[in-house]
Tab-separated table of C-alpha atoms in Angstrom:
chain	number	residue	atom	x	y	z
V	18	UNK	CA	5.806	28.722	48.545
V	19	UNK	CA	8.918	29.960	46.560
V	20	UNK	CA	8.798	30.401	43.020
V	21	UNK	CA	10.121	27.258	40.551
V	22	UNK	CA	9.151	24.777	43.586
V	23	UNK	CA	7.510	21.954	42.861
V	24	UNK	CA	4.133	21.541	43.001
V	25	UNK	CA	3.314	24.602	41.334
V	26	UNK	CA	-0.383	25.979	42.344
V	27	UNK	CA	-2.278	28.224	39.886
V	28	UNK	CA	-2.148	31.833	42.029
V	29	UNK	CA	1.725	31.089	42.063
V	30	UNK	CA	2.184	30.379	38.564
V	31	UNK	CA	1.254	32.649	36.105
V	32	UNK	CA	1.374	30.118	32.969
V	33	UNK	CA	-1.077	27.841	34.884
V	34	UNK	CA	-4.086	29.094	33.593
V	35	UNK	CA	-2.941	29.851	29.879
V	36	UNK	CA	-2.881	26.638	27.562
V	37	UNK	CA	-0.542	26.626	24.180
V	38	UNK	CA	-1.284	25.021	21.238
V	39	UNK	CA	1.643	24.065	18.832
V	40	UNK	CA	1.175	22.535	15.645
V	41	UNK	CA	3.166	21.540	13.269
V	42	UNK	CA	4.833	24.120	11.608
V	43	UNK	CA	5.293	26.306	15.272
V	44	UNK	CA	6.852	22.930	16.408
V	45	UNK	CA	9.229	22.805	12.782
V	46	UNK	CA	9.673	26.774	13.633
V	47	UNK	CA	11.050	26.222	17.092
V	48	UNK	CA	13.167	23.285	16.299
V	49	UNK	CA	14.946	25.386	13.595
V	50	UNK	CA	15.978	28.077	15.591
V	51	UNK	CA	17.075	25.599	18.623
V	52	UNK	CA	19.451	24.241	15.768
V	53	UNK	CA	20.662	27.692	14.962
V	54	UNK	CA	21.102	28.738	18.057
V	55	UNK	CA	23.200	25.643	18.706
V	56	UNK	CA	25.380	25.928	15.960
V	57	UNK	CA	26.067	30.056	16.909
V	58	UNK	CA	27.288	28.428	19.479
V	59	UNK	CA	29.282	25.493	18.347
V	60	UNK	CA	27.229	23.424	20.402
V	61	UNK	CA	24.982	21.418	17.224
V	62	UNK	CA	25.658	17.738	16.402
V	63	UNK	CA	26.301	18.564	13.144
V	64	UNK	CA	29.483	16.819	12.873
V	65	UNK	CA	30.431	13.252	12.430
V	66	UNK	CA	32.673	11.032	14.686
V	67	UNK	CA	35.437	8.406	13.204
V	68	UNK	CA	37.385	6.111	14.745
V	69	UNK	CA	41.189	5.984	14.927
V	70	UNK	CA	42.002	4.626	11.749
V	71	UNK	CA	39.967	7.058	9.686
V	72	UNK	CA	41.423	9.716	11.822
V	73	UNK	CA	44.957	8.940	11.102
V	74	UNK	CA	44.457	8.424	7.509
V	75	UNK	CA	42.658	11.853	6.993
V	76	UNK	CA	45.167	13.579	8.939
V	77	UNK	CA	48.576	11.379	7.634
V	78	UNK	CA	49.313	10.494	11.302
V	79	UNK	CA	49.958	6.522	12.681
V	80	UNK	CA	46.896	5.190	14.340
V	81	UNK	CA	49.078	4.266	17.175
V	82	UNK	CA	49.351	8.060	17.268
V	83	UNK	CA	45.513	8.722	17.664
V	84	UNK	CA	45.496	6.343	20.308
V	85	UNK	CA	48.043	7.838	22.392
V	86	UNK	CA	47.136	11.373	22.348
V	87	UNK	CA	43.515	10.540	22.019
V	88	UNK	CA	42.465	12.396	25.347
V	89	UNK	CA	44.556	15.671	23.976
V	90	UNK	CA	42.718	14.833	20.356
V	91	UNK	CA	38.966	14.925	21.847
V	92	UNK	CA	38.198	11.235	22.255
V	93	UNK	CA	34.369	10.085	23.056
V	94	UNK	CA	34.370	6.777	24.975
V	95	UNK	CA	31.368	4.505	23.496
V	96	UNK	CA	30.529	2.300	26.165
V	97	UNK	CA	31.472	1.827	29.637
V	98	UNK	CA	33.601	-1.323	29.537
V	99	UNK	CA	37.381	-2.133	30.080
V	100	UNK	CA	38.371	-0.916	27.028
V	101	UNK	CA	35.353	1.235	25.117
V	102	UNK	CA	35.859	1.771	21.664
V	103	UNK	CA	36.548	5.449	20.614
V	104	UNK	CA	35.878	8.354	18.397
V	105	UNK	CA	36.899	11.173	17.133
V	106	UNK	CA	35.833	14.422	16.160
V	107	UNK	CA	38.139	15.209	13.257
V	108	UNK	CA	37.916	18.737	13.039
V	109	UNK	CA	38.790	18.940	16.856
V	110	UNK	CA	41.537	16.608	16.227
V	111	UNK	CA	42.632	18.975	13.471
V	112	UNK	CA	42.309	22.132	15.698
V	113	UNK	CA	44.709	20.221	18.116
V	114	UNK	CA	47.157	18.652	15.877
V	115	UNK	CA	47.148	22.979	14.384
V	116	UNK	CA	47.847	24.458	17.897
V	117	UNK	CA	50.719	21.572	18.697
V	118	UNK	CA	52.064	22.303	15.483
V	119	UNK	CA	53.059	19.083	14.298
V	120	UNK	CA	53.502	15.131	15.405
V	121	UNK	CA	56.269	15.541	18.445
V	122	UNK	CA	59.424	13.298	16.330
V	123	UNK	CA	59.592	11.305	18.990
V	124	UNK	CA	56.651	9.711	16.905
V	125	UNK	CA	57.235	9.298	13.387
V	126	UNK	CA	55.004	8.263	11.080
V	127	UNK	CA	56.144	4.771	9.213
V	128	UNK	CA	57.709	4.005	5.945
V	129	UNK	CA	55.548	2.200	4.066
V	130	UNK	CA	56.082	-1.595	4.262
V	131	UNK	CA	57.393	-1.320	7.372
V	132	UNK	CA	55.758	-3.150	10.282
V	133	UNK	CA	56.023	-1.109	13.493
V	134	UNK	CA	58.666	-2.360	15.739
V	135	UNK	CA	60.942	-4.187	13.638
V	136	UNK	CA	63.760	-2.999	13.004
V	137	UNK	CA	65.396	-2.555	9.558
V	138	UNK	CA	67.195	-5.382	8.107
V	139	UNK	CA	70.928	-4.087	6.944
V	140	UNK	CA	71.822	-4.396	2.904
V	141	UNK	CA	74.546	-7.439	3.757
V	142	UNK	CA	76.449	-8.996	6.324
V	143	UNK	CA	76.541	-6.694	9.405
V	144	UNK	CA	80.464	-6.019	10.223
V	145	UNK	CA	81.642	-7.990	13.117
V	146	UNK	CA	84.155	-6.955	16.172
V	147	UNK	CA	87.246	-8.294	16.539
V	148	UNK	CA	87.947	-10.647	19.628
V	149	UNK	CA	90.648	-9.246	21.451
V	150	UNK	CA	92.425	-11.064	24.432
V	151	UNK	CA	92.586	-14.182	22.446
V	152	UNK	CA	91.013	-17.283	23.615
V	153	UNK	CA	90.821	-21.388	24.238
V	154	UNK	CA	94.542	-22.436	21.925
């Protein structure tokens, strides 16, 4: 029988005979320095997820920004539907929006009171052509 198969008999384990008994505090002890491992490693939960809007107020981006770079921005899908609702890490998103530089201008953020895709309305009359070629006399 190799080693690490399953089932595991007694003369090929050498743990199979010893018991260990955790209490509490060796339980509280070994959880603690999982966590700090972890977070050596960047891997711990510690941090929170927001969704779009929160993201692109705390980092003075359009949501409509967020959602079209979130794959580049670290999005978490939450669910498995047509259209899951997602989240963001905001110091990822930060790291990303650091190493890009800035929002590409192709994508400015809005003037306030502006709704997106309207266009401005001109102060006045807007000038007209002239007809040329004449017409019906």
């Amino acid at each position: 029988m190799l080693w690490g198969s399953w089932p595991l008999s007694r003369t090929t384990n050498p743990m199979a005979s010893k018991r260990i008994a955790l209490d509490a505090p060796t339980i509280e002890a070994i959880a603690r320095r999982v966590v700090e491992l972890l977070d050596r490693r960047g891997l711990a939960g510690g941090s929170e997820l927001v969704d779009a809007a929160e993201l692109a107020r705390r980092l003075g981006i359009e949501r409509s920004w967020v959602y079209t770079h979130a794959i580049e921005l670290g999005a978490v899908k939450l669910g498995s539907g047509r259209k899951p609702r997602l989240r963001f890490d905001p110091q990822i998103a930060a790291r990303v929006l650091h190493r890009i530089g800035e929002v590409p201008a192709a994508d400015p953020p809005a003037r306030s009171g502006e709704r997106a895709g309207r266009p401005l309305r001109p102060e006045g009359p807007a000038p007209l052509l002239p007809i040329e070629g004449g017409g019906a006399s």
